[in-house]
XYZ file of C-alpha atoms in Angstrom:
635
model
C 102.406 110.669 70.801
C 105.180 109.362 69.257
C 105.864 105.309 71.619
C 107.649 102.133 70.547
C 105.134 99.832 69.696
C 106.193 96.015 72.345
C 103.737 93.426 73.508
C 103.891 95.292 77.106
C 104.982 98.993 76.579
C 105.979 99.837 79.945
C 104.287 101.711 81.436
C 106.074 105.513 82.780
C 107.606 105.014 79.834
C 104.607 105.647 77.754
C 103.947 108.080 80.123
C 107.363 110.508 79.120
C 106.886 110.264 75.497
C 102.963 110.504 75.385
C 104.415 114.044 77.202
C 106.791 114.536 74.687
C 105.078 116.866 71.541
C 105.026 116.812 68.312
C 102.297 113.700 69.209
C 102.243 110.442 66.895
C 98.667 108.534 66.834
C 98.438 104.442 65.979
C 96.754 104.841 62.661
C 99.322 106.640 59.569
C 96.019 107.990 57.843
C 94.473 109.196 60.915
C 96.836 111.038 62.192
C 97.852 112.629 58.151
C 94.150 113.880 57.979
C 94.359 115.141 61.676
C 97.685 117.043 60.568
C 96.105 119.432 58.306
C 95.192 121.795 60.411
C 99.391 122.109 61.213
C 99.821 121.913 57.994
C 97.245 124.645 56.501
C 99.016 126.937 58.780
C 102.897 125.611 59.213
C 105.644 125.423 56.890
C 108.219 123.068 57.984
C 112.182 121.748 57.148
C 114.284 119.569 58.586
C 117.950 120.799 59.328
C 121.518 119.670 61.087
C 122.592 122.925 64.278
C 125.985 122.494 64.190
C 127.493 122.551 68.517
C 130.419 124.440 68.420
C 132.765 121.119 68.877
C 131.160 119.615 66.028
C 128.540 117.990 66.469
C 125.196 118.434 64.648
C 121.714 117.967 66.713
C 118.404 117.429 64.515
C 115.812 119.380 64.821
C 111.835 120.471 63.434
C 111.557 123.813 62.889
C 108.266 125.322 62.582
C 107.297 128.103 59.895
C 104.029 129.770 59.915
C 102.855 130.278 56.629
C 101.926 134.209 57.088
C 104.507 135.924 56.458
C 102.537 139.561 56.634
C 104.201 139.172 61.244
C 107.196 138.834 63.111
C 106.970 135.959 65.485
C 108.742 134.342 68.570
C 110.370 131.565 67.914
C 109.306 128.214 70.906
C 112.032 126.185 71.967
C 111.155 122.194 72.813
C 114.266 120.196 73.747
C 113.947 116.577 74.093
C 115.668 112.399 74.157
C 112.463 111.445 73.051
C 111.817 111.881 69.499
C 110.949 115.417 67.283
C 108.144 113.099 65.742
C 106.899 112.232 62.826
C 110.335 113.133 60.528
C 110.570 113.783 57.464
C 109.489 117.724 56.358
C 106.793 116.355 54.449
C 105.256 114.741 58.148
C 103.229 117.220 60.423
C 102.156 116.143 63.869
C 98.816 116.671 64.965
C 98.919 119.738 66.271
C 101.399 121.939 68.045
C 103.190 124.052 71.254
C 101.535 123.076 74.802
C 98.484 124.225 74.512
C 96.137 124.588 71.263
C 95.962 128.425 71.549
C 99.781 128.590 70.501
C 99.293 126.637 67.658
C 96.352 128.831 66.781
C 98.121 132.403 67.934
C 101.628 131.302 65.709
C 104.542 130.263 67.062
C 108.093 129.806 64.959
C 107.911 126.515 66.640
C 110.695 124.233 66.980
C 111.461 120.635 68.442
C 114.966 119.602 69.139
C 116.725 115.969 69.732
C 119.384 116.583 72.283
C 122.749 115.014 71.943
C 123.279 111.553 71.369
C 119.566 110.862 71.047
C 117.590 109.425 67.899
C 118.655 112.034 65.590
C 120.945 113.826 66.378
C 124.959 113.105 66.651
C 126.655 112.950 69.806
C 126.864 110.404 72.793
C 123.930 110.577 74.951
C 124.811 111.557 79.177
C 121.685 111.437 81.458
C 121.359 114.366 83.631
C 124.425 115.831 81.824
C 126.321 117.698 84.525
C 127.238 121.000 83.774
C 130.619 122.799 83.656
C 130.928 124.105 86.707
C 130.636 120.632 87.576
C 132.544 118.274 85.591
C 134.619 120.891 83.422
C 133.628 119.638 80.727
C 134.048 121.916 77.120
C 129.814 121.357 76.479
C 126.862 120.711 77.967
C 122.767 121.054 77.966
C 123.392 124.623 78.164
C 125.734 125.477 75.701
C 123.535 123.212 73.056
C 120.437 125.562 74.121
C 122.486 128.450 73.759
C 124.116 127.286 70.349
C 121.022 126.873 68.839
C 119.125 129.320 69.862
C 122.195 131.109 67.877
C 121.806 130.329 64.774
C 118.164 130.137 65.391
C 118.650 133.703 65.300
C 120.985 133.409 62.255
C 119.111 131.300 59.986
C 115.532 131.458 61.125
C 113.196 133.412 58.816
C 110.545 135.509 60.272
C 111.334 135.892 63.955
C 111.453 138.813 66.384
C 113.954 138.231 68.618
C 112.716 136.499 71.647
C 113.232 132.544 71.852
C 111.255 131.052 74.464
C 111.297 127.001 76.332
C 109.378 124.652 77.494
C 108.862 120.858 78.445
C 107.680 118.646 80.816
C 109.541 115.547 83.011
C 113.473 115.415 80.455
C 111.659 117.917 78.351
C 111.856 119.821 81.910
C 115.044 119.107 82.580
C 116.148 120.603 79.258
C 114.319 123.236 80.119
C 115.912 124.027 83.550
C 119.421 123.942 82.332
C 118.320 126.253 79.305
C 118.035 129.502 81.889
C 122.025 128.972 82.906
C 122.707 129.079 78.577
C 123.710 133.623 79.528
C 121.712 133.820 75.627
C 120.337 136.578 75.652
C 117.297 136.017 73.148
C 116.661 133.817 75.949
C 113.062 135.208 77.600
C 110.941 133.103 79.221
C 110.993 129.474 79.821
C 108.508 127.330 81.608
C 110.254 124.318 83.472
C 107.499 121.797 83.750
C 107.903 118.310 85.961
C 111.460 118.576 85.514
C 114.153 116.192 87.167
C 116.456 118.204 89.930
C 118.687 115.235 90.989
C 117.679 111.603 90.392
C 119.122 110.244 93.909
C 117.488 112.172 96.529
C 113.746 112.378 95.388
C 112.515 112.622 91.856
C 112.574 109.750 89.427
C 114.581 107.004 89.901
C 114.975 107.359 93.938
C 113.832 108.759 96.766
C 115.928 109.497 100.003
C 118.611 106.253 98.445
C 115.481 104.246 97.834
C 115.704 103.208 94.530
C 111.877 102.896 92.701
C 111.981 100.115 91.410
C 109.418 99.739 88.531
C 109.260 103.483 87.828
C 113.319 102.876 87.649
C 113.527 99.418 86.057
C 110.776 99.498 83.618
C 111.552 103.081 82.006
C 115.357 102.443 81.248
C 115.677 98.374 79.865
C 114.019 100.475 76.667
C 115.719 103.945 77.454
C 118.619 102.973 77.911
C 119.569 100.958 75.451
C 123.014 101.551 73.358
C 121.854 103.519 70.705
C 125.186 104.022 67.986
C 124.000 105.781 65.339
C 121.359 108.101 64.388
C 117.979 106.887 64.502
C 114.240 107.589 63.815
C 113.418 103.639 65.457
C 112.979 103.437 69.220
C 114.271 100.445 70.810
C 111.522 97.813 72.249
C 110.413 97.351 75.363
C 110.622 94.578 78.422
C 107.703 92.093 77.679
C 107.287 90.703 81.870
C 105.242 87.670 80.165
C 102.783 88.743 82.676
C 100.220 92.536 83.998
C 101.097 92.048 88.336
C 104.121 93.970 89.063
C 104.352 92.540 92.683
C 104.791 89.348 91.348
C 107.058 89.641 88.458
C 109.436 91.799 91.009
C 108.748 89.463 94.148
C 110.130 86.975 92.041
C 113.286 88.426 89.981
C 114.296 88.289 93.847
C 117.211 91.328 95.287
C 117.602 94.445 93.241
C 121.125 92.906 91.882
C 119.064 90.783 89.946
C 117.465 92.893 87.940
C 121.207 92.868 85.727
C 119.848 90.049 84.540
C 118.156 92.514 81.918
C 120.245 95.016 81.564
C 124.317 93.910 79.906
C 123.366 96.318 77.853
C 122.134 99.080 80.055
C 125.626 101.295 81.418
C 123.113 103.332 82.762
C 121.330 100.744 85.041
C 124.447 99.777 86.243
C 125.935 103.120 87.150
C 122.894 103.873 88.921
C 123.931 100.157 90.232
C 127.399 100.842 91.120
C 126.642 103.937 93.051
C 124.493 103.768 96.166
C 125.252 106.474 97.827
C 125.079 110.466 97.244
C 128.591 110.085 95.391
C 130.020 113.012 92.775
C 128.642 110.857 90.350
C 125.166 111.892 91.489
C 126.102 115.348 93.439
C 127.758 116.886 89.778
C 123.762 115.707 88.362
C 122.082 117.350 90.968
C 121.178 121.278 89.101
C 119.629 122.587 92.295
C 123.764 124.749 93.035
C 123.498 125.565 89.482
C 121.147 128.150 89.256
C 121.996 131.607 90.325
C 122.397 134.281 87.831
C 118.761 133.475 86.098
C 117.940 135.867 82.933
C 114.972 134.448 81.694
C 111.035 135.243 83.438
C 110.438 131.314 84.881
C 107.827 129.630 85.310
C 107.608 126.117 86.515
C 104.798 123.990 87.117
C 104.192 121.075 88.605
C 101.405 118.956 90.252
C 100.666 117.960 93.720
C 100.484 114.228 92.808
C 103.125 114.317 89.963
C 104.469 110.594 90.944
C 107.903 111.532 89.138
C 109.218 114.789 89.031
C 107.079 117.175 91.596
C 110.019 117.065 94.000
C 111.599 118.999 91.716
C 108.721 121.561 90.455
C 109.099 122.444 93.967
C 112.808 122.373 94.039
C 113.489 124.533 91.339
C 111.294 127.430 92.737
C 112.444 127.813 95.644
C 116.029 127.095 94.401
C 115.667 129.974 92.056
C 114.016 132.317 95.111
C 117.341 131.944 97.489
C 120.531 131.884 94.330
C 118.530 133.828 92.494
C 116.454 136.279 93.924
C 116.479 138.770 90.942
C 114.920 136.564 88.733
C 110.745 136.783 87.182
C 110.830 133.063 89.580
C 107.026 131.915 89.736
C 104.859 128.469 90.836
C 101.896 126.661 89.546
C 100.760 123.594 91.492
C 97.615 121.678 90.664
C 95.886 118.900 91.468
C 97.494 117.161 88.176
C 99.281 114.033 87.649
C 102.966 113.427 85.722
C 101.920 116.310 83.092
C 98.583 116.595 83.611
C 98.527 119.914 83.266
C 98.477 119.863 79.433
C 97.623 115.684 79.166
C 94.684 115.691 80.672
C 91.618 118.082 81.759
C 93.292 118.101 85.426
C 88.912 117.259 86.631
C 90.164 113.957 88.260
C 92.162 111.425 89.308
C 90.988 108.069 90.468
C 87.412 108.364 92.146
C 89.124 111.445 93.453
C 87.676 114.871 92.134
C 88.653 118.259 92.454
C 85.556 120.503 91.000
C 86.272 121.338 87.775
C 88.504 121.400 84.767
C 91.964 123.211 86.172
C 94.027 122.465 83.698
C 92.018 124.862 80.858
C 92.556 127.372 83.043
C 95.260 126.618 83.791
C 95.978 126.942 80.032
C 94.092 130.140 78.853
C 95.200 132.071 82.140
C 98.312 131.336 83.189
C 100.288 129.723 80.516
C 99.380 131.451 77.799
C 99.382 134.802 79.784
C 102.653 134.112 80.531
C 104.389 133.432 77.338
C 102.707 136.130 75.105
C 103.425 139.122 77.669
C 107.404 138.270 77.329
C 107.791 136.903 73.292
C 105.173 139.332 72.071
C 104.891 142.311 74.085
C 101.184 141.186 75.310
C 99.193 142.995 77.981
C 100.828 142.220 81.502
C 99.094 138.928 83.451
C 97.844 139.285 86.548
C 99.762 136.213 88.240
C 100.664 136.347 90.807
C 104.329 135.064 92.252
C 102.881 131.354 93.177
C 99.432 130.236 91.483
C 98.217 126.946 93.831
C 95.928 124.953 94.248
C 94.033 123.694 98.098
C 93.379 120.175 96.869
C 90.494 118.797 100.198
C 88.893 122.546 99.803
C 89.382 122.328 95.734
C 89.734 126.308 95.176
C 92.307 128.072 93.892
C 94.543 130.485 95.350
C 97.462 133.660 94.283
C 99.690 133.928 97.366
C 103.279 135.833 96.998
C 105.302 133.382 98.595
C 105.036 129.487 99.098
C 105.481 127.391 101.588
C 102.427 130.578 102.772
C 103.886 133.091 105.202
C 100.576 132.904 106.858
C 101.202 128.714 107.612
C 102.029 128.275 111.037
C 104.174 125.468 112.304
C 102.307 122.789 114.109
C 102.982 118.866 114.876
C 100.985 115.443 114.104
C 101.852 113.461 117.452
C 100.591 110.132 117.442
C 99.339 109.326 120.179
C 98.284 105.492 122.219
C 95.588 103.215 120.799
C 95.969 104.271 117.219
C 95.301 107.958 118.222
C 96.633 111.688 116.642
C 96.285 114.979 117.957
C 97.361 118.740 117.648
C 99.294 117.762 121.320
C 102.250 116.512 122.819
C 101.149 112.623 124.043
C 101.880 112.024 127.262
C 105.249 110.843 130.327
C 103.735 107.793 129.378
C 102.598 106.982 125.913
C 104.288 103.988 124.773
C 105.207 102.674 121.800
C 103.821 100.086 119.076
C 105.148 97.586 117.352
C 106.100 95.584 113.905
C 107.209 92.775 112.412
C 108.847 93.751 108.706
C 109.312 90.800 106.559
C 111.159 91.343 103.276
C 109.116 88.076 101.662
C 105.311 89.690 102.514
C 105.720 93.556 101.648
C 102.688 95.632 101.599
C 101.642 96.528 98.479
C 101.700 100.031 97.293
C 98.339 100.482 95.072
C 95.585 97.452 95.666
C 94.839 96.149 92.228
C 97.451 95.185 89.956
C 100.185 96.953 87.143
C 103.554 96.115 85.741
C 104.942 99.494 86.876
C 103.358 102.930 88.715
C 100.106 103.504 88.027
C 99.454 107.560 88.687
C 96.235 106.890 90.262
C 98.509 105.353 93.865
C 99.349 108.740 94.354
C 95.435 109.442 95.659
C 94.467 105.111 95.937
C 92.139 104.408 99.473
C 94.718 103.133 101.790
C 92.064 100.687 103.520
C 94.616 97.277 101.382
C 97.568 98.747 103.577
C 95.376 99.919 107.102
C 94.664 96.232 107.765
C 97.823 94.687 107.320
C 99.789 93.309 110.608
C 103.359 95.420 109.121
C 101.295 98.679 109.412
C 100.336 101.421 112.359
C 97.586 102.923 111.970
C 97.047 106.562 113.518
C 94.036 108.641 113.064
C 92.031 111.635 114.555
C 88.045 111.847 115.295
C 86.151 113.044 113.014
C 87.439 116.826 112.263
C 85.103 119.869 114.179
C 86.066 122.450 111.234
C 88.329 122.671 108.732
C 92.004 121.489 108.953
C 94.313 123.528 105.974
C 98.289 121.992 105.762
C 100.631 124.045 103.647
C 104.122 123.326 102.853
C 106.575 120.327 103.687
C 106.033 117.598 105.576
C 107.973 116.963 108.709
C 108.610 113.485 110.315
C 110.545 112.718 113.226
C 110.203 109.568 113.988
C 112.309 108.180 117.578
C 112.512 103.937 116.462
C 113.983 100.619 116.825
C 115.154 98.385 115.350
C 116.029 94.204 115.381
C 118.251 95.383 112.239
C 120.622 97.874 111.173
C 118.214 98.906 108.901
C 115.148 99.370 107.745
C 112.823 102.112 105.505
C 110.255 104.290 107.557
C 107.257 105.060 105.018
C 105.378 107.891 105.753
C 102.019 107.975 105.009
C 99.645 110.995 105.430
C 96.226 110.245 104.671
C 92.460 111.893 104.633
C 90.085 109.832 105.719
C 86.776 110.327 104.015
C 82.267 109.964 106.129
C 81.476 106.720 105.462
C 78.420 108.828 104.665
C 80.462 110.286 101.488
C 78.868 110.937 98.929
C 80.886 111.069 95.235
C 78.791 113.471 93.001
C 80.229 112.566 90.096
C 79.451 108.355 90.850
C 77.545 106.469 88.741
C 76.298 103.249 89.837
C 76.539 100.576 87.170
C 73.107 98.866 87.807
C 74.612 95.220 88.359
C 73.348 93.491 91.218
C 76.984 92.934 91.897
C 77.990 96.681 92.762
C 75.584 96.790 95.255
C 77.395 99.642 96.569
C 75.341 103.034 96.781
C 78.350 104.705 97.937
C 81.978 104.047 96.945
C 83.482 107.437 98.189
C 82.753 106.774 102.301
C 85.057 106.099 104.221
C 87.478 106.210 101.590
C 90.956 106.519 102.607
C 92.592 109.060 100.108
C 96.361 109.105 99.686
C 97.774 112.750 100.863
C 101.921 112.187 100.477
C 103.477 109.273 101.308
C 107.508 109.208 101.010
C 110.367 107.252 102.680
C 113.726 107.582 103.953
C 116.012 104.483 104.508
C 116.567 104.598 107.821
C 120.388 104.168 107.291
C 120.115 107.379 105.299
C 119.139 109.128 107.987
C 121.433 111.791 108.806
C 123.818 111.684 105.762
C 122.849 111.025 102.090
C 126.757 110.856 101.261
C 127.753 108.313 104.189
C 125.030 105.554 105.386
C 125.057 104.525 109.227
C 123.252 100.934 110.700
C 121.068 101.654 113.769
C 121.869 100.078 116.809
C 119.820 97.189 117.084
C 117.247 97.768 119.855
C 118.662 101.390 120.303
C 115.918 104.579 120.254
C 117.084 106.498 117.090
C 115.068 110.288 116.230
C 114.670 109.628 112.708
C 114.189 113.351 110.378
C 113.055 114.093 107.003
C 111.610 116.735 105.146
C 108.204 114.843 102.476
C 106.889 117.337 99.416
C 104.333 119.627 99.896
C 100.893 119.607 99.812
C 98.689 122.220 100.146
C 94.937 120.144 101.599
C 92.243 120.587 103.762
C 90.833 118.056 105.509
C 86.835 118.845 105.434
C 84.923 119.154 108.507
C 83.397 115.710 108.944
C 86.632 113.766 107.618
C 89.434 112.578 109.775
C 93.456 113.165 109.248
C 95.049 109.666 109.245
C 98.708 108.807 109.559
C 100.086 104.888 108.451
C 103.587 103.980 109.019
C 105.164 100.587 107.274
C 108.423 99.443 105.922
C 108.238 97.944 103.163
C 106.025 99.928 100.238
C 106.465 97.273 96.633
C 107.018 96.334 94.543
C 107.843 100.202 94.038
C 110.752 100.626 95.900
C 112.867 98.285 96.818
C 112.746 96.038 99.704
C 115.186 96.419 102.551
C 116.670 93.493 103.643
C 116.741 95.235 106.993
C 120.870 94.333 107.724
C 123.141 97.487 106.837
C 125.397 96.711 103.456
C 124.710 97.498 99.720
C 121.579 96.480 98.950
C 122.110 97.026 95.301
C 124.568 93.868 96.326
C 121.926 92.324 98.440
C 121.425 88.251 97.848
C 118.398 86.603 98.544
C 119.809 85.696 102.093
C 120.779 88.691 103.735
C 117.009 89.678 103.526
C 115.262 88.539 107.002
C 112.735 89.393 109.681
C 112.823 92.149 111.957
C 110.711 94.118 115.353
C 110.424 97.705 114.494
C 109.141 99.665 117.540
C 108.064 103.196 116.393
C 107.378 105.587 120.817
C 105.220 107.992 121.215
C 105.689 108.783 124.772
C 107.029 113.068 125.985
C 110.217 111.942 125.881
C 110.110 110.526 122.054
C 107.503 112.798 121.092
C 107.032 111.097 117.248
C 105.098 113.129 114.778
C 104.962 114.490 111.663
C 105.209 118.336 111.813
C 102.786 120.681 109.410
C 102.493 124.512 108.585
C 98.145 125.678 109.489
C 97.220 127.084 107.582
C 94.068 130.259 107.268
C 93.098 132.953 105.295
C 91.240 134.427 108.352
């Protein structure tokens, strides 16, 4: 996989590039040797494919040397480079997994419009014609590419498939709108659908600071002409992201690094869900889809979990005739292709889930639709139940068997499925933006994927984090579907962020079967997972957007106010003997930008605007704060 060589490559940028295909190795000689199996099986050519407006897109085509049979075309369109460039340069492998390369497909990789070696102007999450009125968009470029390939590439069987992860997942989702009859099967994997509500750069209007900033300070630099070179990444001069971003100051201070990064400045210029963001919301366009769709996501994807769930759910509502299927595994971003999928951090999943998915789901899906292989026995929904570590095949998501319930906050830090008493009371805490709660205990300049399952004990020990938990469970409790926080709150300020974290608390005597003691006298812990507080899901609602992302509204100081929203789905079992915990806080740094706790355009705030505020969370019969859940059982 290609990624830029720089003093400190941003974590997100490296991740994004590591998910693009083909792949780059650090040493050219080793890479050349590793690429020999591909070179032996495939011939390569590079072409410029003309679009309807005359722009030409750089495309690498890998065709099987065995010409005794016809092959389908399997395509990926990417903004991350189709490296290696040159018709004599080959990648180490092709396709979504080794099975595809061995089976034989015509693999096509294309630099999208305005990126790397393709002509034209690049537009981030280019709005579709229905929203922009433009003559071309990514769906027309997909259509024109397919039409050219069918006419100019020999040995194909007339069928085309497309797949991609993350940004290439967005281009895969957009391909569904191309309308080309030869496009038979598409797998959008961790696709982007909405960069303001829930994907990548924002969560309900709160800026995912290091993730967006570290990525855009490289990816967003201008490319005045086609190039094979990737722009340099920012050298922060430290690995301590908490300290670096805190010293940087208000969000507006990031502009000193982004004078030539147009999209970053556009993001800050559009602090609400206005026409700029709405035009980039892909969901309204997802209707009348003809190809079969296999959407793939990870329960612990820190970037585009929202997009995967939304593509599947939106197609179900707006394109009910589409062959629309969903796979959700215990993966980080792209983990189904780039990891064994057997663990994330110290949390174990019991098996190599990625290999199972590649062999039993993804490969049969494309083989059936592109090569007329036997129809695989794929369920409508194939989902992994974390905590219990097992796969399920369901006919709906969320599962129809899930029963609505609510985890209620209670006095004295308790949590239960029964409503609080009439005089349940309230809890308060002081939130100080100058001393924000860290989002992870380790030192990191970016957004480590492990934060999605990280131990939360460090946070719960702070006075600005409220903690509620059940007693040890007497039987397994499985929650399935979206989490629906409903908080009744008050603040002495006029704005506040409300972070909700659902946590699985392991028993003190829990044994991690894969733990191997170091033997060091300085590491005496015989049981490092005992008492572990695993983050299952955490999300934020920026308080001013509680009623509308388009029209923010202030809080009235001291006035009790309802704040409710829907968090991303889970499918998790809290095992017998475990506890269910909820943590509430108002900072989560530097994962999200700091809120001055005053109603204003945060992207224009100055240092003196940031102030401490006292927040109150009510939990009485009249104001029963809690989290709506779906309780699931196979019975």
